Coordinates of C-alpha atoms in Angstrom, one line a residue:
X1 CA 264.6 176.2 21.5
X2 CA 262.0 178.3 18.9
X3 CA 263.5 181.1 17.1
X4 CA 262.8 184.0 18.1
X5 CA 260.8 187.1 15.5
X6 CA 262.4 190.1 15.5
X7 CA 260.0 193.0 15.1
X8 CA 261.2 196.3 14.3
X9 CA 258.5 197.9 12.8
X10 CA 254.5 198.1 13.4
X11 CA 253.8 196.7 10.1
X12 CA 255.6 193.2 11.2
X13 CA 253.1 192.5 14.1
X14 CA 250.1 193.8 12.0
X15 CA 251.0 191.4 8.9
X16 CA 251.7 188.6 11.4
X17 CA 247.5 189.5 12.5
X18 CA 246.5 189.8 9.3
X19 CA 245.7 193.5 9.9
X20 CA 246.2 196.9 7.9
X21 CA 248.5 198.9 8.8
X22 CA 247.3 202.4 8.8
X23 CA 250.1 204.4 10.3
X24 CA 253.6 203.2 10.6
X25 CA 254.3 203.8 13.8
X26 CA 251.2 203.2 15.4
X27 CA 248.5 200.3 15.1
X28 CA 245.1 199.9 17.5
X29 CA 242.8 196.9 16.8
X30 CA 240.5 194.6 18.0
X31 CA 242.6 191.0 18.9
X32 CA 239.4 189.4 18.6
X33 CA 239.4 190.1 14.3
X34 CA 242.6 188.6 14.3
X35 CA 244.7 185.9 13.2
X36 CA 245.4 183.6 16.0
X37 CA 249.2 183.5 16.8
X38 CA 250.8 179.6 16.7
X39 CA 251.8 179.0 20.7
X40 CA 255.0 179.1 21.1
X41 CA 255.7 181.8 19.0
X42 CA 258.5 183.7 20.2
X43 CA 258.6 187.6 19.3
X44 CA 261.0 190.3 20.7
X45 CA 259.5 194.0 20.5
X46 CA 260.6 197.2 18.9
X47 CA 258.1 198.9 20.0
X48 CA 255.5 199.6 22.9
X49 CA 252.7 197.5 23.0
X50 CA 249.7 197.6 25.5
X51 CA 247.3 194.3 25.3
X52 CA 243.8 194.9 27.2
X53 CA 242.3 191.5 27.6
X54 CA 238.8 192.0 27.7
X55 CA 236.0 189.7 29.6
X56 CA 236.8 187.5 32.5
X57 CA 240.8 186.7 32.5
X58 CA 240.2 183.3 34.2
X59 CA 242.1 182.4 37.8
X60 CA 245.3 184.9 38.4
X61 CA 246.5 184.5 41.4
X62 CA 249.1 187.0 43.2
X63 CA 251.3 184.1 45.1
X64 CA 248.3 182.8 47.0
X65 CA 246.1 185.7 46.9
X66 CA 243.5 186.3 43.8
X67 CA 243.9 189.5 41.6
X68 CA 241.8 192.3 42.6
X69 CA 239.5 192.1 39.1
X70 CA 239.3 189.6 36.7
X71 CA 237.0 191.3 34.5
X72 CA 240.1 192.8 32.6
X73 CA 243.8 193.0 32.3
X74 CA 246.4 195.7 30.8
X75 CA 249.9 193.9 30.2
X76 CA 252.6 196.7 29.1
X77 CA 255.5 195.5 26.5
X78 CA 258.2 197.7 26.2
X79 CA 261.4 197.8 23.5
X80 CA 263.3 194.9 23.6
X81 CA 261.1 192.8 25.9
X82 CA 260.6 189.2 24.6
X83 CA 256.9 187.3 24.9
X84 CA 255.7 184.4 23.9
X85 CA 252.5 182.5 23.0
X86 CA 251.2 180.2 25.2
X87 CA 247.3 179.2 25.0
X88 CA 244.9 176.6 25.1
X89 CA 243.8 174.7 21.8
X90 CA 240.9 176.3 21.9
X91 CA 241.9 179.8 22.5
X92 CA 240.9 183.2 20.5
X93 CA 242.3 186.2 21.0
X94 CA 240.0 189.2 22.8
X95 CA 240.4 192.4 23.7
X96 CA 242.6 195.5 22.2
X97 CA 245.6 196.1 21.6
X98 CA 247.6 199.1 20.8
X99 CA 251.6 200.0 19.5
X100 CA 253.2 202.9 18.7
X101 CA 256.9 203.0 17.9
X102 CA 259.7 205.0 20.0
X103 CA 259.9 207.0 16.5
X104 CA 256.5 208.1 17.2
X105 CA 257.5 210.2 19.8
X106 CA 260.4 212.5 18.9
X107 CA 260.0 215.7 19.7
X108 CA 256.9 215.2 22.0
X109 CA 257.1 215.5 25.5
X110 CA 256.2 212.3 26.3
X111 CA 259.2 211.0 24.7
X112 CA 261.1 212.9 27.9
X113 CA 259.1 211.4 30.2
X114 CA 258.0 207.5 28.8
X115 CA 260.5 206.3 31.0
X116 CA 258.8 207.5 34.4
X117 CA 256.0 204.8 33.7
X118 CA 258.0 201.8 35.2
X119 CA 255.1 199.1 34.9
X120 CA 256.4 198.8 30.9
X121 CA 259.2 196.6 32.7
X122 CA 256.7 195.0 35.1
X123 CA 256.4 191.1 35.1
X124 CA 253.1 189.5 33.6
X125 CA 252.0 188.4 36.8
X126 CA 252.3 192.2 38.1
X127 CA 249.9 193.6 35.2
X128 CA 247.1 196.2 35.9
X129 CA 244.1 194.3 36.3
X130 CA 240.6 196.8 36.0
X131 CA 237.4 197.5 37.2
X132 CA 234.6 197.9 34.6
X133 CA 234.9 201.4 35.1
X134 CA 238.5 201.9 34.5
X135 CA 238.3 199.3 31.7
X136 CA 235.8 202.1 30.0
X137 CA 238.6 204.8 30.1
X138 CA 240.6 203.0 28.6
X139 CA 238.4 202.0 26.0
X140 CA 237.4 205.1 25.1
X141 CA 241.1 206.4 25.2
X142 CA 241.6 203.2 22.6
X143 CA 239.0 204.4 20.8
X144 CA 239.9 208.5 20.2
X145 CA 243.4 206.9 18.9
X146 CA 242.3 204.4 16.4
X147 CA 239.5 207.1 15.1
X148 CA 243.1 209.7 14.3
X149 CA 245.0 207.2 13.2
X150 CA 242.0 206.2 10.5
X151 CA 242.1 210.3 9.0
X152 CA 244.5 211.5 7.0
X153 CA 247.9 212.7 8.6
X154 CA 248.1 216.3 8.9
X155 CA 250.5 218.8 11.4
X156 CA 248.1 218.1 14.3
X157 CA 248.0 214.5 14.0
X158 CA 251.2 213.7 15.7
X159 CA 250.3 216.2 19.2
X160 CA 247.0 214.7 19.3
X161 CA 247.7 210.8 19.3
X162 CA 250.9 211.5 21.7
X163 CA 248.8 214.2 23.9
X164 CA 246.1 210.3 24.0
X165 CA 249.3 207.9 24.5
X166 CA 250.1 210.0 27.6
X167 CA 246.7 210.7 29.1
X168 CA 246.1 206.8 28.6
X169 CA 249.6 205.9 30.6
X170 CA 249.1 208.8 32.9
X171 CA 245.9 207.1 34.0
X172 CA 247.3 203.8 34.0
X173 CA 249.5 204.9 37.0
X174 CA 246.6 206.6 38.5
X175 CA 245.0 202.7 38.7
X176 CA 248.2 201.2 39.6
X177 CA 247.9 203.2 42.8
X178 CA 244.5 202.0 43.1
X179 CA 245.6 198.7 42.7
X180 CA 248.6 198.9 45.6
X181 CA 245.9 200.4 48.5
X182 CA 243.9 197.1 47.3
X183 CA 246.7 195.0 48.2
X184 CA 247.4 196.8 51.3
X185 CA 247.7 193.5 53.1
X186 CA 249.4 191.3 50.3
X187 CA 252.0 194.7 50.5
X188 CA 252.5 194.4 54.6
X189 CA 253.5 190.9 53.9
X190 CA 256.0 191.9 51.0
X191 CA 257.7 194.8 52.9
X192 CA 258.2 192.4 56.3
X193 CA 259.7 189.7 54.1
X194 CA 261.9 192.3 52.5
X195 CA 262.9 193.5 56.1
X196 CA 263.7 190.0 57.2
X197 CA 265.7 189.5 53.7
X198 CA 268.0 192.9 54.5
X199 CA 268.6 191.3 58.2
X200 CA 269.2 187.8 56.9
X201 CA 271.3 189.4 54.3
X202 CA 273.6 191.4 57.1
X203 CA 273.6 188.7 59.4
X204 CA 275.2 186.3 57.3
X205 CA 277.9 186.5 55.5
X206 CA 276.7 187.5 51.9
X207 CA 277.6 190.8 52.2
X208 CA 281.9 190.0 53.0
X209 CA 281.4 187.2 50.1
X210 CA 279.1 189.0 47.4
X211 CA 279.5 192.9 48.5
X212 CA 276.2 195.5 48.7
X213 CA 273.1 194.2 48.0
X214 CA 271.3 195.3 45.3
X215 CA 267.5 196.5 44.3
X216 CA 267.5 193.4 42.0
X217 CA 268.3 191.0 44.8
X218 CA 265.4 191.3 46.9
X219 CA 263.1 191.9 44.2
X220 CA 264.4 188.2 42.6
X221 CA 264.0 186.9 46.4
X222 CA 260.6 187.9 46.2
X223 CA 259.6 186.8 42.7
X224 CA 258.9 190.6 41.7
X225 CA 260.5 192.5 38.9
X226 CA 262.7 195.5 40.2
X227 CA 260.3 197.9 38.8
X228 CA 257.6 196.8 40.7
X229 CA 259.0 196.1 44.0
X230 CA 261.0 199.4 43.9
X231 CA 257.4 201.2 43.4
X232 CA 255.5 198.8 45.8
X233 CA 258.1 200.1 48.5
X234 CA 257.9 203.7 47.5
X235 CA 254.3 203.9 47.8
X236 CA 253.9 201.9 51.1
X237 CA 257.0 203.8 52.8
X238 CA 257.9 207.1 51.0
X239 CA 261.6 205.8 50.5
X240 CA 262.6 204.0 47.6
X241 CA 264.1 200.7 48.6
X242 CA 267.6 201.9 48.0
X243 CA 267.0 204.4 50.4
X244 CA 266.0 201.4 52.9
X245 CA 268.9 199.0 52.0
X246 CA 270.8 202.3 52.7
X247 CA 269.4 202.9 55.9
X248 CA 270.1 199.6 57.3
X249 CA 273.7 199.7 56.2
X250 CA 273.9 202.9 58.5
X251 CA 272.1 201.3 61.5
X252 CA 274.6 198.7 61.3
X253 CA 277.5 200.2 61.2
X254 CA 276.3 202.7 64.1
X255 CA 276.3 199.6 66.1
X256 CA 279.6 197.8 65.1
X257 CA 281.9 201.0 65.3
X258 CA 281.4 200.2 68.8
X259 CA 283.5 197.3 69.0
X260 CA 286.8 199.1 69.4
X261 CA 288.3 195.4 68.6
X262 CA 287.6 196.1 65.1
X263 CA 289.2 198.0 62.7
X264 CA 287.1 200.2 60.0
X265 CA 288.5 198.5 57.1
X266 CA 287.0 195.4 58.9
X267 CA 283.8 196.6 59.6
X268 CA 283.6 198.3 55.9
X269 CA 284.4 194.6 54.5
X270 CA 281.7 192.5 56.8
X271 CA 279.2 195.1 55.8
X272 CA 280.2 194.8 52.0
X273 CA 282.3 197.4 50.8
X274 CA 285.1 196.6 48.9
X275 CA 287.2 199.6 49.6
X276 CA 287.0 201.6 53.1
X277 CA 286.9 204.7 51.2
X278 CA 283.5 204.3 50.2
X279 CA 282.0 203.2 53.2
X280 CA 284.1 206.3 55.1
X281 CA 282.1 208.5 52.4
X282 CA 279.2 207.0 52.9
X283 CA 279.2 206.8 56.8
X284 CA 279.7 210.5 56.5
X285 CA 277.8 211.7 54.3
X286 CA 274.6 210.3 56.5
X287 CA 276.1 211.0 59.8
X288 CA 278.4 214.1 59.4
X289 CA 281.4 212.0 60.9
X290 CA 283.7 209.7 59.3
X291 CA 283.8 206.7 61.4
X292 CA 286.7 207.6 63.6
X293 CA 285.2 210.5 64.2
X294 CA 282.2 208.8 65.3
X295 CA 283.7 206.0 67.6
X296 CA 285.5 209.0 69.2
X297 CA 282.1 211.2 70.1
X298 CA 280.3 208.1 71.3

């Protein structure tokens, strides 16, 4: 297996381009002025890095669907995220790229709130793929940060290319939601596989052998990073997927306190838990009765 390239700081990535580095915590450039990488370069990030390809991205499919656009991609890398090079012989870079450093944002408020934008730990196949118009945004937003980071640093300069980084990502979820309506259909199919997956899960007995399913389960069943399956059922339901693994769990055991054959404990374990306490906790918290309680009313 290739080694991997550690790179901690801005300057590695730019020297490995063949670019200037400007600012030391932050870099924007053209790819297509750059040094080619070797493929199979390995390279894990200590940084954020967002690539826009730019022109037509060739045939990306979405399992058998095509992407929305082809005419441009953004692919988010976040801290500690590993890619690698893969190309054709013939390939040259394109596009822009832009990295900024977590140091960067200390003491700004977006370093409160980088971690509500959940598509840096998105798969590649689950990128943000723009129209023309919303690849100009982000152009121009590219643009605005490359022209500060070429003046000289002053007390402003740190506000205004964080104030940029956030308006950028904060329109970057803005076309993400675009980009689940688009899908509506491709996101029907998802949410019924992942409602088969919970009653296949249930009905078998994974829960008694491995115990509560998790986010990450389904989202591996369905070849979909957790991030992005957690939002894709958010936006198409208004619950988070916990919410609806949690929901089913209650439905369920609704229906099995029933069988008065069946001890709690028993119930807890087919369904899961691994002590009754928490599924008594649970079971009340949701219905207002412990399970007992419940058998007893009904």
């Amino acid at each position: 297996m290739d080694s991997i390239i550690k790179l901690e700081r801005i300057a590695q990535y730019n020297q490995l381009k063949g670019i200037e580095t400007q600012h030391p915590l932050i870099s924007v450039f053209d790819n297509s002025n750059t040094k080619t990488l070797p493929n199979h370069t390995r390279m894990h990030f200590g940084f954020y890095t967002i690539f826009l390809k730019a022109g037509n991205c060739g045939e990306l499919k979405y399992g058998r669907n095509n992407y929305d656009y082809d005419d441009g991609t953004l692919v988010f890398v976040a801290p500690g995220q590993v890619l690698e090079v893969n190309n054709p012989e013939d390939y040259h870079p394109t596009g822009l790229a832009l990295l900024f450093h977590p140091d960067l944002l200390k003491g700004t408020p977006l370093a409160k709130n980088i971690s509500k934008y959940s598509f840096f730990s998105y798969d590649s196949h689950e990128a943000l793929h723009l129209s023309l118009k919303e690849q100009q945004i982000i152009k121009d937003l590219f643009s605005k940060l490359e022209y500060e980071i070429s003046q000289s640093i002053d007390k402003h300069s740190k506000t205004i290319i964080s104030t940029n980084i956030e308006l950028l990502l904060n329109y970057c979820v803005r076309f993400y939601d675009r980009q689940f309506i688009t899908r509506e259909n491709i996101n029907t199919d998802i949410l019924t596989k992942f409602e088969n997956l919970l009653n296949a899960y249930f009905q078998s007995e994974n829960a008694q052998d491995s115990g509560l399913p998790s986010v990450g389960y389904f989202a591996d069943q369905l070849h979909l990073s957790p991030n992005y399956f957690g939002d894709l059922i958010k936006k198409e339901t208004g619950k988070s997927a916990q919410e609806h693994i949690q929901l089913k769990l209650i439905n369920l055991a609704k229906e099995r306190i029933f069988d008065t054959n069946k001890p709690v404990s028993q119930i807890a374990a087919e369904l899961g838990f691994k002590y009754p306490q928490h599924f008594n906790r649970m079971f009340k918290k949701n219905t207002g009765f412990t399970p007992i309680e419940y058998r007893s009313l009904n």
